[in-house]
XYZ file of C-alpha atoms in Angstrom:
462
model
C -4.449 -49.107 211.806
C -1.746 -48.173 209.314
C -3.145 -50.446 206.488
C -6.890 -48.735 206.595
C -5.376 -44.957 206.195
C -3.478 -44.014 202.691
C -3.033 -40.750 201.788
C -2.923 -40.753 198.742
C -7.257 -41.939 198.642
C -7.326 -38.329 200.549
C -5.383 -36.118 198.762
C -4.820 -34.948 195.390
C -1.201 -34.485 193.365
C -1.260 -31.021 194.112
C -1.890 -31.779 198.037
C 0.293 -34.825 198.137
C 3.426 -32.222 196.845
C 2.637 -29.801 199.610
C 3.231 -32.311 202.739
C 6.591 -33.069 201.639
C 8.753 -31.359 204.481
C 12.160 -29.282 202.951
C 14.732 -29.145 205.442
C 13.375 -25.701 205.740
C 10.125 -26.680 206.890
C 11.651 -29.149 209.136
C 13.512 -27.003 211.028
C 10.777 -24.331 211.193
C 8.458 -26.754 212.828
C 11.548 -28.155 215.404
C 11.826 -24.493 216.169
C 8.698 -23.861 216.834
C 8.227 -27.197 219.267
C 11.624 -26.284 220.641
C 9.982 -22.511 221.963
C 6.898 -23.672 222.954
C 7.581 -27.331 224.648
C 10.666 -27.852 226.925
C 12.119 -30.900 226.776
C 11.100 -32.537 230.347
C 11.907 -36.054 231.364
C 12.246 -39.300 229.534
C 9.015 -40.772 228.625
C 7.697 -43.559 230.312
C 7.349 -46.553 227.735
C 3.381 -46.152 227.247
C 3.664 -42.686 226.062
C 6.046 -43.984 223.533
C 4.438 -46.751 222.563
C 0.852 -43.950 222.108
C 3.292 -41.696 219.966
C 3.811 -44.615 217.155
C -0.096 -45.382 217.404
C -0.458 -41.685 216.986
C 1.670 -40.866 214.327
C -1.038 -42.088 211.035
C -3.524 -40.274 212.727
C -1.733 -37.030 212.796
C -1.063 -37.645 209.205
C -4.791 -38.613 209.050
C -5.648 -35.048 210.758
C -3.458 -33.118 208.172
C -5.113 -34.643 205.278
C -8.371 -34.023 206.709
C -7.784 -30.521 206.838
C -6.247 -29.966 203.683
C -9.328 -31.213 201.812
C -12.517 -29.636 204.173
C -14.687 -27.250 202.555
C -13.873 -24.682 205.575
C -10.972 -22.156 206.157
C -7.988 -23.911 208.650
C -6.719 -21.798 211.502
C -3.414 -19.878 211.141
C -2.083 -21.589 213.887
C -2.205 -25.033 211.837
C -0.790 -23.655 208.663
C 2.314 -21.546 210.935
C 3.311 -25.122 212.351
C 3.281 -26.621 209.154
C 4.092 -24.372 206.392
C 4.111 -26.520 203.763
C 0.674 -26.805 203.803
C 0.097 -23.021 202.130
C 2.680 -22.443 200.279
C 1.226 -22.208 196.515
C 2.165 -18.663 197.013
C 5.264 -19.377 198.093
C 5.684 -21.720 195.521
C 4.683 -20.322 192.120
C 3.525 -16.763 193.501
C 5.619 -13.343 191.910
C 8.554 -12.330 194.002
C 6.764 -9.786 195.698
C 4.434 -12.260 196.993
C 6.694 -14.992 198.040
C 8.659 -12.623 199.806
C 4.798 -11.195 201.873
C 4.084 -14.893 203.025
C 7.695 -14.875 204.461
C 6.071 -12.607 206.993
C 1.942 -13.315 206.606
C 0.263 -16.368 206.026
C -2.162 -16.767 203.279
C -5.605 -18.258 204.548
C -6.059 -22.035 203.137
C -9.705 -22.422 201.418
C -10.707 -25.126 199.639
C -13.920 -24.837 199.245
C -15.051 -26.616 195.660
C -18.222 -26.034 193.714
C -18.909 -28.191 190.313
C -21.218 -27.740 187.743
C -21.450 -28.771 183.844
C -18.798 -31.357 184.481
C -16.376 -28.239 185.916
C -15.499 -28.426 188.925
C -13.580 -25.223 190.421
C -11.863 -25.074 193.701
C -10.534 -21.649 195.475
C -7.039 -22.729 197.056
C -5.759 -20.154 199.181
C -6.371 -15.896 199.670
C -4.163 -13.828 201.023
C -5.984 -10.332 201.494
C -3.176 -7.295 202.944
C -5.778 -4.739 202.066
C -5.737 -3.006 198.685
C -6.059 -6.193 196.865
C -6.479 -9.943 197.062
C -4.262 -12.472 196.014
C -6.268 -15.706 195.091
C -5.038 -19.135 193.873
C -7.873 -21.387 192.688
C -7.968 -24.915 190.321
C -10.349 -25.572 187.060
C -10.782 -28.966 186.460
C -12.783 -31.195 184.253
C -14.872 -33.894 185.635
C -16.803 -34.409 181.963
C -15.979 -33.433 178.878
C -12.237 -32.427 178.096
C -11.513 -29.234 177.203
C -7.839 -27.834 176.307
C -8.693 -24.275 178.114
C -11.193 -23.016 180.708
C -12.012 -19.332 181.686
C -13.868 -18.418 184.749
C -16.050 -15.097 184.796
C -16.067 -14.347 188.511
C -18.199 -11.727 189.921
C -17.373 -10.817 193.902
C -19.551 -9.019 196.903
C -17.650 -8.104 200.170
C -20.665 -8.106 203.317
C -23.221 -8.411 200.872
C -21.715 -5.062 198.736
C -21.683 -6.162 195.011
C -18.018 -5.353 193.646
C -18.326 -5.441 190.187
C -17.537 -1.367 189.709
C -15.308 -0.801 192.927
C -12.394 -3.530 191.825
C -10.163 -4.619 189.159
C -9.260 -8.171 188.734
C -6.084 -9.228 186.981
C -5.809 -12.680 185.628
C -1.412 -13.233 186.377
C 1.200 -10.789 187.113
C 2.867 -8.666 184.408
C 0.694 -10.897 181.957
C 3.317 -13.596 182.256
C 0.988 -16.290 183.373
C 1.749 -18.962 185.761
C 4.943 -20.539 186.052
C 6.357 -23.556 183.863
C 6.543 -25.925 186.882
C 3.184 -24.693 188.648
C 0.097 -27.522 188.057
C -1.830 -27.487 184.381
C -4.766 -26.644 186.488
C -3.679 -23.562 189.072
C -4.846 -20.707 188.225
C -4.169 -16.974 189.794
C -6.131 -13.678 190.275
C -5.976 -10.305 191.541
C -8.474 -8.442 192.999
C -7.900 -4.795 193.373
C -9.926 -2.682 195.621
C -10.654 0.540 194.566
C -12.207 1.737 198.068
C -10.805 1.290 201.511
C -11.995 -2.162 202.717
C -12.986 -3.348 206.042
C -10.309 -5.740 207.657
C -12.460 -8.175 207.616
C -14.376 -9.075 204.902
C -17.702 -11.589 203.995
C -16.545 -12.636 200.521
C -18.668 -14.088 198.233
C -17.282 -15.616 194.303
C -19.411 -16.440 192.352
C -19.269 -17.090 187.955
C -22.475 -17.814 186.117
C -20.289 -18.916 183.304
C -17.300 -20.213 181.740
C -15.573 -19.562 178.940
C -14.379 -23.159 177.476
C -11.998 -23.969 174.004
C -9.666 -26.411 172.542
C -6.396 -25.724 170.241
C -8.317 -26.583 167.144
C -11.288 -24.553 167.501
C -11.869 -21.683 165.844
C -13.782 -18.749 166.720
C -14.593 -17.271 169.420
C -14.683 -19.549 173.179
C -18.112 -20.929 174.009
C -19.955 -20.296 176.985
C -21.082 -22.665 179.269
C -23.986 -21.420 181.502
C -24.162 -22.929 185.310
C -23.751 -21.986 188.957
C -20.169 -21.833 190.905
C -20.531 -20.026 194.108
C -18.265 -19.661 197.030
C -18.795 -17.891 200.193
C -15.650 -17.970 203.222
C -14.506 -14.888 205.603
C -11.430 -12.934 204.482
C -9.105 -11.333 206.966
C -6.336 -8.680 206.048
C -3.291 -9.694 206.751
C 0.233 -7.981 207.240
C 0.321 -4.192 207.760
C -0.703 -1.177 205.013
C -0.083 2.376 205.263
C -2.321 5.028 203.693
C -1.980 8.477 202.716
C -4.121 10.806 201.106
C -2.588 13.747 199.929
C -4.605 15.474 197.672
C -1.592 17.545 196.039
C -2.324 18.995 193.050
C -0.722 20.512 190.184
C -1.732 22.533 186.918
C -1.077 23.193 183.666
C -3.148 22.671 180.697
C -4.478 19.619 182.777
C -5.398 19.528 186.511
C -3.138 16.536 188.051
C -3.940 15.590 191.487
C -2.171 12.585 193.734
C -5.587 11.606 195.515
C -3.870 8.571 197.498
C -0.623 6.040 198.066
C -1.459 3.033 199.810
C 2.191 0.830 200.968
C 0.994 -2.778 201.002
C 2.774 -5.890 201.542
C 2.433 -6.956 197.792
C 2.441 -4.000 196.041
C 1.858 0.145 196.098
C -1.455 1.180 194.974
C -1.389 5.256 193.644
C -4.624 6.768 192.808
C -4.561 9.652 190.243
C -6.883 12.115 188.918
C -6.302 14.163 185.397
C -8.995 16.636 185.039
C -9.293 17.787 180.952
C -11.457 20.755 179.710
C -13.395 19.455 176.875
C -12.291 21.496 173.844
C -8.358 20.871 174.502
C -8.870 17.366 175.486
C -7.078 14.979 172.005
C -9.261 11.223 171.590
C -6.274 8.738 171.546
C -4.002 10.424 173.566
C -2.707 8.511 176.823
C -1.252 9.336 180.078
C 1.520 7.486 181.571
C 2.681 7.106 185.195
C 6.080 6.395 186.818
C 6.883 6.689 190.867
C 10.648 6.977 192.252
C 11.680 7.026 195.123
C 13.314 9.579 197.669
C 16.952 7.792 196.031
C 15.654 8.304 192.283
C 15.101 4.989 191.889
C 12.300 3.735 189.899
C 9.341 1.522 191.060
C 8.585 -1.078 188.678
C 4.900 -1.514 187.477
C 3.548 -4.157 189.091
C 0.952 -5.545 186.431
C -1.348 -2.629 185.110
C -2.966 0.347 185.287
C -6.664 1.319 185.033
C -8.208 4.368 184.052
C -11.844 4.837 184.281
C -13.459 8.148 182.105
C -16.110 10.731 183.604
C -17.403 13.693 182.043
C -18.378 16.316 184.144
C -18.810 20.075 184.510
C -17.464 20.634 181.054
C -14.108 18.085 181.862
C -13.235 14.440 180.673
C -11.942 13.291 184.266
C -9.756 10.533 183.869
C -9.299 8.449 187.325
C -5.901 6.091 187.363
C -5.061 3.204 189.569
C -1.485 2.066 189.004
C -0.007 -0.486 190.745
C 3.578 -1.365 191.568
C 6.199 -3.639 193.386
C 6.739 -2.795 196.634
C 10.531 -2.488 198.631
C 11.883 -2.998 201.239
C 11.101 0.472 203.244
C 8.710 3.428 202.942
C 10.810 6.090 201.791
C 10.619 10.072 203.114
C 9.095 10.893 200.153
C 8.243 9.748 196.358
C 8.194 11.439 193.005
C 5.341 10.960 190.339
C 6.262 11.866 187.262
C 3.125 11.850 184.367
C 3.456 12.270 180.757
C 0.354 12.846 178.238
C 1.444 11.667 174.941
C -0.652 10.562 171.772
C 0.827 8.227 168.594
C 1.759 10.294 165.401
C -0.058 9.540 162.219
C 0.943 7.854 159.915
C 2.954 5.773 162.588
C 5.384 3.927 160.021
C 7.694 1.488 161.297
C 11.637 0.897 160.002
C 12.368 -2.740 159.700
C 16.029 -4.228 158.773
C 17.684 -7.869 158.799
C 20.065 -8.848 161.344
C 22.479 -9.101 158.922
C 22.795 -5.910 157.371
C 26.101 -4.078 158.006
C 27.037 -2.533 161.560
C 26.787 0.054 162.743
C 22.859 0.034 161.728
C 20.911 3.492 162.354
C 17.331 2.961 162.096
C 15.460 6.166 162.314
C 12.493 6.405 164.621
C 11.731 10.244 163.706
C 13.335 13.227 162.860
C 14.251 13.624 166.885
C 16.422 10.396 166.657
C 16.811 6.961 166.535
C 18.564 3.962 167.486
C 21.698 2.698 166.286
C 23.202 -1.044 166.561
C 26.413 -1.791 167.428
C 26.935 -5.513 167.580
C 24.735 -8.274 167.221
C 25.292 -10.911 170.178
C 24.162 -14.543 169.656
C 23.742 -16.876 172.381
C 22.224 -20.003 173.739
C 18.580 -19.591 173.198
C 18.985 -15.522 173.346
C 20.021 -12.636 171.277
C 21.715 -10.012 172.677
C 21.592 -6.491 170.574
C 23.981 -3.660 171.863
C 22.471 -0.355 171.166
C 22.562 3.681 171.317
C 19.597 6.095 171.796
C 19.931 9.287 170.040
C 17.468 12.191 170.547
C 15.250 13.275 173.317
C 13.816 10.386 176.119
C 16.225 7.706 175.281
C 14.079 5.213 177.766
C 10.775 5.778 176.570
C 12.353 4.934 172.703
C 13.409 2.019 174.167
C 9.928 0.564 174.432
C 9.536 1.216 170.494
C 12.698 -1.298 169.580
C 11.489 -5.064 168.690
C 12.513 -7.980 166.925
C 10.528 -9.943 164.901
C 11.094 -13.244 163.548
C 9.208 -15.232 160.383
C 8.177 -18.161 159.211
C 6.000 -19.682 157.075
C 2.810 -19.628 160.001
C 3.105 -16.558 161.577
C 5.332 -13.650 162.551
C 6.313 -13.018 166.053
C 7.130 -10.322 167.541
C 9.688 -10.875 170.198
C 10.204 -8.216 173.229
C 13.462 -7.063 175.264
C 13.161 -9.246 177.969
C 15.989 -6.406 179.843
C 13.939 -3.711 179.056
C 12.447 -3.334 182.789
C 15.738 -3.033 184.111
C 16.831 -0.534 181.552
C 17.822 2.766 183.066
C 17.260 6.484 181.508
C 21.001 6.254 179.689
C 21.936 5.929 175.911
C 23.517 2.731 175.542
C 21.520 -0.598 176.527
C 21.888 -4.293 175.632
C 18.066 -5.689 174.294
C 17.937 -9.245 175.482
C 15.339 -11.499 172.841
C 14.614 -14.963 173.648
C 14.973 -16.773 170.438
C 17.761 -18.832 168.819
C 19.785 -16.898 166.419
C 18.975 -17.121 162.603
C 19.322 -15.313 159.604
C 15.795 -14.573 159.200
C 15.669 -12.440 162.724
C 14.833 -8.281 161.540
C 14.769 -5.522 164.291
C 11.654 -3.174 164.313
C 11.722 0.494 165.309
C 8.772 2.621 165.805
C 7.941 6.356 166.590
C 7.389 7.248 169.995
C 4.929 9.059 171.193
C 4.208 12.686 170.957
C 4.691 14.265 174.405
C 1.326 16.369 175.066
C 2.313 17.473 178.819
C 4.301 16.417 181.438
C 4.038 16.325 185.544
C 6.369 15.809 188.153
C 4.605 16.101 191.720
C 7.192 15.351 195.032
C 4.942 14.137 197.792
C 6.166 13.981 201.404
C 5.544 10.924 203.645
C 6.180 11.580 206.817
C 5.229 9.015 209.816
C 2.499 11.157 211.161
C 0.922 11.458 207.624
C 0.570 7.934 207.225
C -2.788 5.839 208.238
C -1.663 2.607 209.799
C -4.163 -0.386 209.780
């Protein structure tokens, strides 16, 4: 009986990785045997003998299940975590830490076409949005990089103007480590969803290219369609305050939604016509009832209406959740625009310190020291003039060469609080050929700060 069943003709690299047991998972499922099965008395010597017969099949079972074309109970994938742990695995910290709590439903359900053959992983849906890990691979021709072009209905309600899908999370992609062909989505709600959920994905295309082509991707016409039931998992809270505020603009807070992977704030910044400025931007930060900041999660999305004489602009920003839901939260808004002509200043690392490289009349920034180390930069730095943080964002390094100039980003900059000084962090090896960038900032239009309680009987649970 052992010689007719190998794994490994079941399951795939990616499958084989997740049945290998951590201590971790070992102890989770001895736990969970210890809780729910007693030890009794000593087994008499058939049972024993049954348990080694048994043993390939329950491997047999596992692999069966990992590679069916139909959803596997919670049940199965609580006793054996390793078998849905992509998020766990290669998910954002946000998300690894939700499927501590809340297991992600297991898929794999495949659909092929034009030699492509796509295959959605594992969902995990907590109610604003759905987490989705799914695999692209090639069973014809090879290509170096394939885009989907999903489309989704939920109970038969096409989607396609009441979400937002997001390709990775803060556009850093998957990780090093994570499989060539994983792949990960968002998909944002912009309504309240049902907690459960009919969900159909389906892309009448892909988008296909390899590292020599040039031009534009080309588009490969065929039929990949999935259909499975999606049930929320973990709890959300809701609120919809509807607190408004006015200056030149009407700002309203239309609702907060407290999810396991993330905070969802919906926004509304009503504009009469004849003041509104094309170009200019609005930009939206949330704190906390301890002044801490929330960091954006992976975007924001505004959608334009005109109406009764107004340009309506409707937000969704989305950011990392912690730990608790605090008594209340600040929003703070600020309307800006980019000056024109918006010149850049641009000096070598090598020029003599301290460097002040004006950004406008307002201020600048000055360096201090220049810091090299293994693969990284480090440049220590002062603000001068008004909103030291937001000039932050407008400080760069670029480095060139004889293909191409990069521009390199503070990889500290999201941890960078509202004060003067600051240490930019650049990933890149130190050379004489590395110049720092400053930019204007924007032009301040209008600001907003709105305080909005939450207290317990305010808040929707579901």
């Amino acid at each position: 009986m052992n010689e007719s069943f190998n794994k490994k003709d079941y399951l795939s690299d990616q499958e084989r990785q997740q049945l290998k047991f951590s201590t971790q998972d070992r102890n989770m499922v001895f736990e969970k045997i210890r809780k729910q099965e007693p030890l009794k008395e000593r087994q008499p010597r058939f049972k024993k003998a049954m348990s080694y017969i048994l043993t390939p099949v329950a491997v047999g079972l596992i692999a069966l299940l990992v590679t069916v074309q139909t959803p596997i109970k919670d049940e199965v994938i609580s006793a054996f975590p390793a078998l849905g742990s992509l998020s766990s695995q290669y998910g954002s910290p946000e998300l690894k830490n939700a499927v501590q709590k809340v297991k992600p439903q297991i898929i794999n359900q495949s659909a092929e076409d034009k030699g492509i053959k796509i295959t959605i992983k594992e969902v995990l849906y907590d109610g604003p949005r759905m987490s989705m890990y799914y695999t692209v691979d090639f069973t014809g021709k090879k290509y170096d990089r394939i885009q989907t072009n999903f489309t989704f209905t939920a109970n038969g309600e096409d989607m396609r103007h009441k979400h937002l899908l997001g390709e990775d999370m803060m556009g850093m992609g998957m990780p090093k480590e994570a499989p060539k062909n994983l792949n990960f989505a968002t998909i944002e709600f912009k309504q309240k969803m049902p907690e459960k959920i009919n969900l159909e994905v389906k892309s009448k295309s892909v988008f296909v290219s390899n590292k020599n082509d040039k031009g534009f991707p080309k588009e490969l016409m065929g039929k990949w369609a999935f259909s499975f039931p999606v049930e929320k998992k973990g709890t959300e809270y809701r609120y919809t305050p509807n607190i408004k505020a006015k200056k030149e603009s009407e700002f309203t807070v239309k609702e907060v939604v407290f999810a396991p992977t993330g905070i969802q704030l919906s926004t509304l910044m009503s504009n009469w016509r004849g003041k509104y400025i094309d170009g200019a931007h609005t930009s939206y930060r949330l704190f906390d009832d301890k002044g801490k900041p929330y960091e954006m999660k992976n975007f924001e999305h505004t959608d334009h209406e005109r109406k009764d004489g107004k340009i309506n602009e409707k937000t969704i920003s989305i950011f990392k959740p912690k730990q608790r839901i605090p008594e209340y939260i600040m929003i703070r808004t600020k309307k800006y625009y980019y000056p024109e002509p918006n010149k850049s200043v641009k000096k070598d690392i090598t020029e003599n310190l301290p460097l002040y490289m004006p950004q406008n009349k307002e201020g600048g920034i000055t360096v201090t020291k220049v810091e090299p180390k293994k693969n990284e930069v480090w440049i220590h730095y002062e603000v001068k003039g008004n909103d030291p943080q937001m000039r932050k964002y407008f400080f760069n390094m670029v480095k060139e060469d004889k293909h191409e100039t990069k521009w390199l980003d503070d990889q500290a900059l999201n941890s960078a609080d509202s004060g003067r000084t600051h240490i930019a962090k650049f990933k890149t090896s130190y050379s004489k050929d590395l110049q720092l960038v400053v930019s204007p900032p924007p032009v301040t239009l209008e600001e907003f700060e709105v305080k909005v309680p939450l207290k317990k009987e305010y808040l929707e649970k579901r």
